PDB file of C-alpha atoms in Angstrom:
ATOM      1  CA  UNK B  26       7.279   0.870  31.722  1.00  0.00           C
ATOM      2  CA  UNK B  27       9.567  -2.047  31.035  1.00  0.00           C
ATOM      3  CA  UNK B  28      10.642  -3.080  27.533  1.00  0.00           C
ATOM      4  CA  UNK B  29       8.728  -6.162  27.338  1.00  0.00           C
ATOM      5  CA  UNK B  30       5.586  -4.225  28.391  1.00  0.00           C
ATOM      6  CA  UNK B  31       6.353  -1.383  25.906  1.00  0.00           C
ATOM      7  CA  UNK B  32       6.813  -3.761  22.882  1.00  0.00           C
ATOM      8  CA  UNK B  33       4.220  -6.233  23.592  1.00  0.00           C
ATOM      9  CA  UNK B  34       1.168  -4.728  21.938  1.00  0.00           C
ATOM     10  CA  UNK B  35       3.217  -4.111  18.512  1.00  0.00           C
ATOM     11  CA  UNK B  36       4.460  -7.874  18.405  1.00  0.00           C
ATOM     12  CA  UNK B  37       1.050  -8.999  16.434  1.00  0.00           C
ATOM     13  CA  UNK B  38       1.994  -6.550  13.735  1.00  0.00           C
ATOM     14  CA  UNK B  39       5.568  -7.486  13.611  1.00  0.00           C
ATOM     15  CA  UNK B  40       4.656 -11.080  13.157  1.00  0.00           C
ATOM     16  CA  UNK B  41       2.262 -10.200  10.365  1.00  0.00           C
ATOM     17  CA  UNK B  42       4.732  -8.143   8.883  1.00  0.00           C
ATOM     18  CA  UNK B  43       7.602 -11.033   9.257  1.00  0.00           C
ATOM     19  CA  UNK B  44       5.483 -13.570   7.665  1.00  0.00           C
ATOM     20  CA  UNK B  45       4.716 -11.311   4.638  1.00  0.00           C
ATOM     21  CA  UNK B  46       8.331 -10.313   4.203  1.00  0.00           C
ATOM     22  CA  UNK B  47       9.481 -14.048   4.282  1.00  0.00           C
ATOM     23  CA  UNK B  48       6.472 -15.602   2.615  1.00  0.00           C
ATOM     24  CA  UNK B  49       6.052 -18.425   5.344  1.00  0.00           C
ATOM     25  CA  UNK B  50       4.856 -18.365   8.782  1.00  0.00           C
ATOM     26  CA  UNK B  51       7.738 -20.505  10.281  1.00  0.00           C
ATOM     27  CA  UNK B  52      10.393 -18.284   8.705  1.00  0.00           C
ATOM     28  CA  UNK B  53       8.520 -14.947   9.776  1.00  0.00           C
ATOM     29  CA  UNK B  54       8.118 -16.348  13.466  1.00  0.00           C
ATOM     30  CA  UNK B  55      11.717 -17.258  13.747  1.00  0.00           C
ATOM     31  CA  UNK B  56      12.931 -13.809  12.943  1.00  0.00           C
ATOM     32  CA  UNK B  57      10.404 -12.377  15.478  1.00  0.00           C
ATOM     33  CA  UNK B  58      11.861 -14.767  17.997  1.00  0.00           C
ATOM     34  CA  UNK B  59      15.459 -13.785  17.198  1.00  0.00           C
ATOM     35  CA  UNK B  60      14.457 -10.079  17.702  1.00  0.00           C
ATOM     36  CA  UNK B  61      13.015 -11.036  21.462  1.00  0.00           C
ATOM     37  CA  UNK B  62      16.074 -13.101  21.943  1.00  0.00           C
ATOM     38  CA  UNK B  63      18.411 -10.278  21.175  1.00  0.00           C
ATOM     39  CA  UNK B  64      16.495  -7.786  23.179  1.00  0.00           C
ATOM     40  CA  UNK B  65      16.447 -10.371  26.342  1.00  0.00           C
ATOM     41  CA  UNK B  66      20.266 -10.584  26.128  1.00  0.00           C
ATOM     42  CA  UNK B  67      20.853  -6.966  25.797  1.00  0.00           C
ATOM     43  CA  UNK B  68      18.120  -4.606  26.091  1.00  0.00           C
ATOM     44  CA  UNK B  69      20.270  -1.707  25.399  1.00  0.00           C
ATOM     45  CA  UNK B  70      20.169  -2.466  21.838  1.00  0.00           C
ATOM     46  CA  UNK B  71      16.810  -0.987  21.415  1.00  0.00           C
ATOM     47  CA  UNK B  72      16.870   2.607  19.925  1.00  0.00           C
ATOM     48  CA  UNK B  73      16.509   5.202  22.873  1.00  0.00           C
ATOM     49  CA  UNK B  74      14.427   7.956  22.192  1.00  0.00           C
ATOM     50  CA  UNK B  75      12.580   6.334  19.592  1.00  0.00           C
ATOM     51  CA  UNK B  76       8.619   5.595  19.208  1.00  0.00           C
ATOM     52  CA  UNK B  77       8.578   2.020  20.533  1.00  0.00           C
ATOM     53  CA  UNK B  78       6.955   0.625  17.220  1.00  0.00           C
ATOM     54  CA  UNK B  79       9.472   2.053  15.167  1.00  0.00           C
ATOM     55  CA  UNK B  80      12.275   0.806  17.390  1.00  0.00           C
ATOM     56  CA  UNK B  81      11.091  -2.701  17.186  1.00  0.00           C
ATOM     57  CA  UNK B  82      10.883  -2.951  13.493  1.00  0.00           C
ATOM     58  CA  UNK B  83      14.374  -1.141  13.356  1.00  0.00           C
ATOM     59  CA  UNK B  84      15.757  -3.897  15.634  1.00  0.00           C
ATOM     60  CA  UNK B  85      13.777  -6.416  13.422  1.00  0.00           C
ATOM     61  CA  UNK B  86      15.386  -4.917  10.138  1.00  0.00           C
ATOM     62  CA  UNK B  87      18.866  -5.178  11.508  1.00  0.00           C
ATOM     63  CA  UNK B  88      18.563  -8.965  12.324  1.00  0.00           C
ATOM     64  CA  UNK B  89      16.786  -9.436   8.994  1.00  0.00           C
ATOM     65  CA  UNK B  90      19.604  -7.763   7.291  1.00  0.00           C
ATOM     66  CA  UNK B  91      22.401  -9.794   9.173  1.00  0.00           C
ATOM     67  CA  UNK B  92      20.946 -13.184   8.023  1.00  0.00           C
ATOM     68  CA  UNK B  93      21.265 -14.852   4.740  1.00  0.00           C
ATOM     69  CA  UNK B  94      17.973 -16.465   4.797  1.00  0.00           C
ATOM     70  CA  UNK B  95      16.557 -13.175   3.644  1.00  0.00           C
ATOM     71  CA  UNK B  96      17.827 -13.739   0.315  1.00  0.00           C
ATOM     72  CA  UNK B  97      16.724 -17.194  -0.236  1.00  0.00           C
ATOM     73  CA  UNK B  98      13.357 -17.756   1.493  1.00  0.00           C
ATOM     74  CA  UNK B  99      11.981 -21.042  -0.106  1.00  0.00           C
ATOM     75  CA  UNK B 100       8.798 -19.137  -0.711  1.00  0.00           C
ATOM     76  CA  UNK B 101       5.951 -21.493  -0.553  1.00  0.00           C
ATOM     77  CA  UNK B 102       3.034 -19.049  -0.010  1.00  0.00           C
ATOM     78  CA  UNK B 103      -0.632 -19.468  -1.669  1.00  0.00           C
ATOM     79  CA  UNK B 104      -1.406 -17.786  -5.127  1.00  0.00           C
ATOM     80  CA  UNK B 105      -2.734 -14.919  -3.290  1.00  0.00           C
ATOM     81  CA  UNK B 106       0.489 -13.619  -2.009  1.00  0.00           C
ATOM     82  CA  UNK B 107       2.651 -14.161  -5.114  1.00  0.00           C
ATOM     83  CA  UNK B 108       2.410 -10.584  -6.192  1.00  0.00           C
ATOM     84  CA  UNK B 109       4.461  -9.377  -3.055  1.00  0.00           C
ATOM     85  CA  UNK B 110       6.899 -12.018  -3.287  1.00  0.00           C
ATOM     86  CA  UNK B 111       7.796 -11.118  -6.672  1.00  0.00           C
ATOM     87  CA  UNK B 112       9.212  -7.743  -5.307  1.00  0.00           C
ATOM     88  CA  UNK B 113      12.905  -7.604  -4.771  1.00  0.00           C
ATOM     89  CA  UNK B 114      13.840  -7.734  -0.970  1.00  0.00           C
ATOM     90  CA  UNK B 115      14.431  -4.047  -0.393  1.00  0.00           C
ATOM     91  CA  UNK B 116      11.429  -2.889  -2.178  1.00  0.00           C
ATOM     92  CA  UNK B 117       9.429  -5.454  -0.457  1.00  0.00           C
ATOM     93  CA  UNK B 118      10.479  -4.298   2.766  1.00  0.00           C
ATOM     94  CA  UNK B 119       9.575  -0.659   1.956  1.00  0.00           C
ATOM     95  CA  UNK B 120       6.257  -1.411   0.444  1.00  0.00           C
ATOM     96  CA  UNK B 121       5.155  -3.586   3.331  1.00  0.00           C
ATOM     97  CA  UNK B 122       6.383  -0.950   5.675  1.00  0.00           C
ATOM     98  CA  UNK B 123       4.626   2.180   4.100  1.00  0.00           C
ATOM     99  CA  UNK B 124       1.517   0.465   2.372  1.00  0.00           C
ATOM    100  CA  UNK B 125       0.716  -2.335   4.824  1.00  0.00           C
ATOM    101  CA  UNK B 126       2.029  -1.527   8.350  1.00  0.00           C
ATOM    102  CA  UNK B 127       1.155   2.323   8.014  1.00  0.00           C
ATOM    103  CA  UNK B 128       4.617   3.826   8.652  1.00  0.00           C
ATOM    104  CA  UNK B 129       5.466   7.276   7.115  1.00  0.00           C
ATOM    105  CA  UNK B 130       8.333   7.132   4.533  1.00  0.00           C
ATOM    106  CA  UNK B 131      10.425   8.908   7.385  1.00  0.00           C
ATOM    107  CA  UNK B 132       9.700   6.255   9.693  1.00  0.00           C
ATOM    108  CA  UNK B 133      10.499   3.558   7.137  1.00  0.00           C
ATOM    109  CA  UNK B 134      13.672   5.124   6.467  1.00  0.00           C
ATOM    110  CA  UNK B 135      14.648   5.335  10.012  1.00  0.00           C
ATOM    111  CA  UNK B 136      13.772   1.383  10.151  1.00  0.00           C
ATOM    112  CA  UNK B 137      15.492   0.530   7.241  1.00  0.00           C
ATOM    113  CA  UNK B 138      18.591   3.116   7.427  1.00  0.00           C
ATOM    114  CA  UNK B 139      17.555   4.642   4.304  1.00  0.00           C
ATOM    115  CA  UNK B 140      16.972   8.371   3.354  1.00  0.00           C
ATOM    116  CA  UNK B 141      13.761   9.762   2.349  1.00  0.00           C
ATOM    117  CA  UNK B 142      14.943  10.014  -1.425  1.00  0.00           C
ATOM    118  CA  UNK B 143      15.808   6.283  -0.965  1.00  0.00           C
ATOM    119  CA  UNK B 144      12.581   5.354   0.505  1.00  0.00           C
ATOM    120  CA  UNK B 145      11.082   7.120  -2.584  1.00  0.00           C
ATOM    121  CA  UNK B 146      12.722   5.358  -5.296  1.00  0.00           C
ATOM    122  CA  UNK B 147      12.154   2.066  -3.522  1.00  0.00           C
ATOM    123  CA  UNK B 148       8.611   2.783  -3.553  1.00  0.00           C
ATOM    124  CA  UNK B 149       8.593   3.605  -7.275  1.00  0.00           C
ATOM    125  CA  UNK B 150      10.523   0.329  -7.825  1.00  0.00           C
ATOM    126  CA  UNK B 151       7.847  -1.367  -5.950  1.00  0.00           C
ATOM    127  CA  UNK B 152       5.009   0.274  -7.928  1.00  0.00           C
ATOM    128  CA  UNK B 153       6.678  -0.782 -11.214  1.00  0.00           C
ATOM    129  CA  UNK B 154       7.182  -4.307 -10.069  1.00  0.00           C
ATOM    130  CA  UNK B 155       3.514  -4.762  -9.054  1.00  0.00           C
ATOM    131  CA  UNK B 156       2.614  -3.102 -12.056  1.00  0.00           C
ATOM    132  CA  UNK B 157       4.431  -5.919 -14.113  1.00  0.00           C
ATOM    133  CA  UNK B 158       2.302  -8.339 -12.226  1.00  0.00           C
ATOM    134  CA  UNK B 159      -1.106  -6.607 -12.323  1.00  0.00           C
ATOM    135  CA  UNK B 160      -0.597  -3.563 -14.970  1.00  0.00           C
ATOM    136  CA  UNK B 161      -3.996  -2.443 -15.705  1.00  0.00           C
ATOM    137  CA  UNK B 162      -6.266   0.383 -17.205  1.00  0.00           C
ATOM    138  CA  UNK B 163      -6.911   3.561 -15.090  1.00  0.00           C
ATOM    139  CA  UNK B 164      -9.867   5.805 -15.295  1.00  0.00           C
ATOM    140  CA  UNK B 165      -8.909   9.302 -13.645  1.00  0.00           C
ATOM    141  CA  UNK B 166     -12.217  11.464 -12.577  1.00  0.00           C
ATOM    142  CA  UNK B 167     -10.930  14.807 -11.887  1.00  0.00           C
ATOM    143  CA  UNK B 168     -11.980  18.363 -13.198  1.00  0.00           C
ATOM    144  CA  UNK B 169      -8.534  20.086 -12.723  1.00  0.00           C
ATOM    145  CA  UNK B 170      -6.479  19.533 -16.030  1.00  0.00           C
ATOM    146  CA  UNK B 171      -3.032  20.136 -14.174  1.00  0.00           C
ATOM    147  CA  UNK B 172      -3.912  17.718 -11.325  1.00  0.00           C
ATOM    148  CA  UNK B 173      -5.381  14.992 -14.157  1.00  0.00           C
ATOM    149  CA  UNK B 174      -2.255  15.350 -16.095  1.00  0.00           C
ATOM    150  CA  UNK B 175      -0.182  14.830 -12.889  1.00  0.00           C
ATOM    151  CA  UNK B 176      -2.071  11.928 -11.885  1.00  0.00           C
ATOM    152  CA  UNK B 177      -1.985  10.456 -15.368  1.00  0.00           C
ATOM    153  CA  UNK B 178       1.872  10.736 -15.344  1.00  0.00           C
ATOM    154  CA  UNK B 179       2.071   9.146 -11.932  1.00  0.00           C
ATOM    155  CA  UNK B 180      -0.016   6.105 -12.988  1.00  0.00           C
ATOM    156  CA  UNK B 181       1.765   5.665 -16.500  1.00  0.00           C
ATOM    157  CA  UNK B 182       5.313   5.881 -14.717  1.00  0.00           C
ATOM    158  CA  UNK B 183       4.311   2.894 -12.869  1.00  0.00           C
ATOM    159  CA  UNK B 184       3.572   0.912 -16.018  1.00  0.00           C
ATOM    160  CA  UNK B 185      -0.212   1.435 -16.126  1.00  0.00           C
ATOM    161  CA  UNK B 186      -2.428   3.142 -18.957  1.00  0.00           C
ATOM    162  CA  UNK B 187      -4.916   5.737 -18.596  1.00  0.00           C
ATOM    163  CA  UNK B 188      -7.894   5.011 -20.518  1.00  0.00           C
ATOM    164  CA  UNK B 189      -9.655   8.211 -19.965  1.00  0.00           C
ATOM    165  CA  UNK B 190      -9.973  11.529 -17.932  1.00  0.00           C
ATOM    166  CA  UNK B 191     -13.838  12.342 -16.889  1.00  0.00           C
ATOM    167  CA  UNK B 192     -14.585  15.933 -15.765  1.00  0.00           C
ATOM    168  CA  UNK B 193     -18.155  15.401 -14.689  1.00  0.00           C
ATOM    169  CA  UNK B 194     -20.383  12.455 -13.164  1.00  0.00           C
ATOM    170  CA  UNK B 195     -21.842  11.908 -16.714  1.00  0.00           C
ATOM    171  CA  UNK B 196     -18.507  11.225 -18.324  1.00  0.00           C
ATOM    172  CA  UNK B 197     -17.165   9.293 -15.770  1.00  0.00           C
ATOM    173  CA  UNK B 198     -20.147   6.869 -15.828  1.00  0.00           C
ATOM    174  CA  UNK B 199     -19.730   6.708 -19.488  1.00  0.00           C
ATOM    175  CA  UNK B 200     -16.006   6.087 -19.809  1.00  0.00           C
ATOM    176  CA  UNK B 201     -16.294   3.478 -17.086  1.00  0.00           C
ATOM    177  CA  UNK B 202     -19.077   1.641 -18.924  1.00  0.00           C
ATOM    178  CA  UNK B 203     -16.893   2.115 -22.147  1.00  0.00           C
ATOM    179  CA  UNK B 204     -13.586   1.099 -20.763  1.00  0.00           C
ATOM    180  CA  UNK B 205     -13.890  -1.066 -18.010  1.00  0.00           C
ATOM    181  CA  UNK B 206     -11.023   0.063 -16.066  1.00  0.00           C
ATOM    182  CA  UNK B 207      -9.196  -1.872 -13.398  1.00  0.00           C
ATOM    183  CA  UNK B 208      -8.593   0.971 -11.207  1.00  0.00           C
ATOM    184  CA  UNK B 209     -10.307   4.366 -10.509  1.00  0.00           C
ATOM    185  CA  UNK B 210      -8.748   7.559  -9.110  1.00  0.00           C
ATOM    186  CA  UNK B 211     -11.712   9.882  -8.330  1.00  0.00           C
ATOM    187  CA  UNK B 212     -12.008  13.466  -7.011  1.00  0.00           C
ATOM    188  CA  UNK B 213     -15.286  14.200  -5.131  1.00  0.00           C
ATOM    189  CA  UNK B 214     -16.042  17.940  -6.500  1.00  0.00           C
ATOM    190  CA  UNK B 215     -16.446  18.016 -10.198  1.00  0.00           C
ATOM    191  CA  UNK B 216     -16.406  20.718 -12.848  1.00  0.00           C
ATOM    192  CA  UNK B 217     -20.161  20.880 -13.213  1.00  0.00           C
ATOM    193  CA  UNK B 218     -20.752  20.782  -9.506  1.00  0.00           C
ATOM    194  CA  UNK B 219     -21.828  17.044  -9.894  1.00  0.00           C
ATOM    195  CA  UNK B 220     -20.261  14.569  -7.497  1.00  0.00           C
ATOM    196  CA  UNK B 221     -17.415  12.017  -8.172  1.00  0.00           C
ATOM    197  CA  UNK B 222     -18.585  10.274  -5.225  1.00  0.00           C
ATOM    198  CA  UNK B 223     -22.070   9.695  -6.816  1.00  0.00           C
ATOM    199  CA  UNK B 224     -20.403   8.630 -10.004  1.00  0.00           C
ATOM    200  CA  UNK B 225     -18.532   5.956  -8.311  1.00  0.00           C
ATOM    201  CA  UNK B 226     -21.654   4.805  -6.551  1.00  0.00           C
ATOM    202  CA  UNK B 227     -23.203   4.402  -9.695  1.00  0.00           C
ATOM    203  CA  UNK B 228     -20.472   2.530 -11.552  1.00  0.00           C
ATOM    204  CA  UNK B 229     -19.670   0.171  -8.890  1.00  0.00           C
ATOM    205  CA  UNK B 230     -22.599  -2.297  -9.198  1.00  0.00           C
ATOM    206  CA  UNK B 231     -21.422  -3.217 -12.678  1.00  0.00           C
ATOM    207  CA  UNK B 232     -17.650  -2.564 -12.061  1.00  0.00           C
ATOM    208  CA  UNK B 233     -15.663  -4.513  -9.294  1.00  0.00           C
ATOM    209  CA  UNK B 234     -12.627  -2.440  -9.034  1.00  0.00           C
ATOM    210  CA  UNK B 235     -10.364  -0.407  -6.372  1.00  0.00           C
ATOM    211  CA  UNK B 236     -11.131   3.066  -6.127  1.00  0.00           C
ATOM    212  CA  UNK B 237      -8.881   5.790  -4.777  1.00  0.00           C
ATOM    213  CA  UNK B 238     -10.544   8.991  -3.885  1.00  0.00           C
ATOM    214  CA  UNK B 239      -8.086  11.862  -4.139  1.00  0.00           C
ATOM    215  CA  UNK B 240      -9.791  15.095  -2.697  1.00  0.00           C
ATOM    216  CA  UNK B 241      -9.505  18.330  -0.923  1.00  0.00           C
ATOM    217  CA  UNK B 242     -12.780  17.256   0.909  1.00  0.00           C
ATOM    218  CA  UNK B 243     -12.129  14.284   2.949  1.00  0.00           C
ATOM    219  CA  UNK B 244     -14.532  15.150   5.563  1.00  0.00           C
ATOM    220  CA  UNK B 245     -17.336  14.243   2.795  1.00  0.00           C
ATOM    221  CA  UNK B 246     -16.456  10.602   2.812  1.00  0.00           C
ATOM    222  CA  UNK B 247     -17.020  10.230   6.614  1.00  0.00           C
ATOM    223  CA  UNK B 248     -20.848  10.300   6.428  1.00  0.00           C
ATOM    224  CA  UNK B 249     -21.051   6.528   6.792  1.00  0.00           C
ATOM    225  CA  UNK B 250     -22.550   6.096   3.670  1.00  0.00           C
ATOM    226  CA  UNK B 251     -21.141   3.676   0.884  1.00  0.00           C
ATOM    227  CA  UNK B 252     -18.877   3.468  -0.916  1.00  0.00           C
ATOM    228  CA  UNK B 253     -16.735   3.756   2.196  1.00  0.00           C
ATOM    229  CA  UNK B 254     -13.203   5.289   1.459  1.00  0.00           C
ATOM    230  CA  UNK B 255     -11.016   2.005   1.841  1.00  0.00           C
ATOM    231  CA  UNK B 256      -8.239   4.157  -0.178  1.00  0.00           C
ATOM    232  CA  UNK B 257      -8.103   8.148   0.446  1.00  0.00           C
ATOM    233  CA  UNK B 258      -5.641  10.589  -0.575  1.00  0.00           C
ATOM    234  CA  UNK B 259      -5.835  14.389   0.649  1.00  0.00           C
ATOM    235  CA  UNK B 260      -4.939  17.096  -1.511  1.00  0.00           C
ATOM    236  CA  UNK B 261      -2.332  18.663  -1.917  1.00  0.00           C
ATOM    237  CA  UNK B 262      -0.900  15.160  -2.288  1.00  0.00           C
ATOM    238  CA  UNK B 263       2.596  13.845  -2.429  1.00  0.00           C
ATOM    239  CA  UNK B 264       3.647  11.807  -5.519  1.00  0.00           C
ATOM    240  CA  UNK B 265       5.160   9.036  -3.212  1.00  0.00           C
ATOM    241  CA  UNK B 266       1.890   8.764  -1.509  1.00  0.00           C
ATOM    242  CA  UNK B 267      -0.299   8.260  -4.645  1.00  0.00           C
ATOM    243  CA  UNK B 268       2.205   5.916  -5.986  1.00  0.00           C
ATOM    244  CA  UNK B 269       2.125   3.914  -2.759  1.00  0.00           C
ATOM    245  CA  UNK B 270      -1.552   3.547  -2.532  1.00  0.00           C
ATOM    246  CA  UNK B 271      -1.909   2.827  -6.229  1.00  0.00           C
ATOM    247  CA  UNK B 272       0.234  -0.123  -5.774  1.00  0.00           C
ATOM    248  CA  UNK B 273      -1.442  -0.864  -2.656  1.00  0.00           C
ATOM    249  CA  UNK B 274      -4.954  -1.155  -4.022  1.00  0.00           C
ATOM    250  CA  UNK B 275      -3.948  -3.087  -6.921  1.00  0.00           C
ATOM    251  CA  UNK B 276      -1.864  -5.520  -4.775  1.00  0.00           C
ATOM    252  CA  UNK B 277      -4.714  -6.086  -2.416  1.00  0.00           C
ATOM    253  CA  UNK B 278      -7.086  -6.139  -5.139  1.00  0.00           C
ATOM    254  CA  UNK B 279      -5.243  -9.187  -6.865  1.00  0.00           C
ATOM    255  CA  UNK B 280      -4.916 -10.798  -3.547  1.00  0.00           C
ATOM    256  CA  UNK B 281      -8.837 -10.608  -3.099  1.00  0.00           C
ATOM    257  CA  UNK B 282      -9.581 -11.796  -6.637  1.00  0.00           C
ATOM    258  CA  UNK B 283      -7.031 -14.792  -6.054  1.00  0.00           C
ATOM    259  CA  UNK B 284      -8.747 -15.747  -2.986  1.00  0.00           C
ATOM    260  CA  UNK B 285     -12.232 -15.859  -4.733  1.00  0.00           C
ATOM    261  CA  UNK B 286     -11.092 -17.722  -7.502  1.00  0.00           C
ATOM    262  CA  UNK B 287      -9.843 -20.353  -5.100  1.00  0.00           C
ATOM    263  CA  UNK B 288     -12.941 -20.255  -3.212  1.00  0.00           C
ATOM    264  CA  UNK B 289     -14.898 -21.058  -6.178  1.00  0.00           C
ATOM    265  CA  UNK B 290     -12.552 -23.646  -7.805  1.00  0.00           C
TER     266      UNK B 290
END
């Protein structure tokens, strides 16, 4: 298959990434055009033996890193995108690749020429920088004390505050009503046999917040019933995965709120 046919399905996503990275449609599209011109001039620069989408983003990263425009982008994006703009360039790249484009940390490392340890540090940096913009109170619904402590440590390390840990459905609903958290991390199977999913269903009509389900039973969230798992982490989890998804949930939650505010203004 010709290189053009191989990369064509991935170009819309590369344009999305480029626009988010630069903060402007024209700048983002200019970078993508530069990638295509470089590939036309010399197809051999495309990494051999690499998954096509990873290779395409890798070429983009090389061009992005070689042009001074990536430092001073003259950002003019809408209010809904200012959280991502506030990230430093490297953190912004890693955050977008992992949390928005869906690459694994190892794939993001290949794209950016970074080790997985460096990717992990960049994810932490992104989480802290986002937290400075949208730091919030977090409710943890988890019946295993050690797991609850690990989750609390993770979110507090990103600059958020844990307002309570619930071990049962009843405790979760009561804590949510009392504390009004800005983010919920919820297990499904709780201490007394009750359901964290049921607790979330009960609290959501009165509390519009992002919910991240963290569970060893992901199949229980595939029934088609609401709430659908927009954010889902499977146990046993990696700390870097939880951090990335917490940042993703808060980033998109902030963007949605800003969009709603502009719509009603």
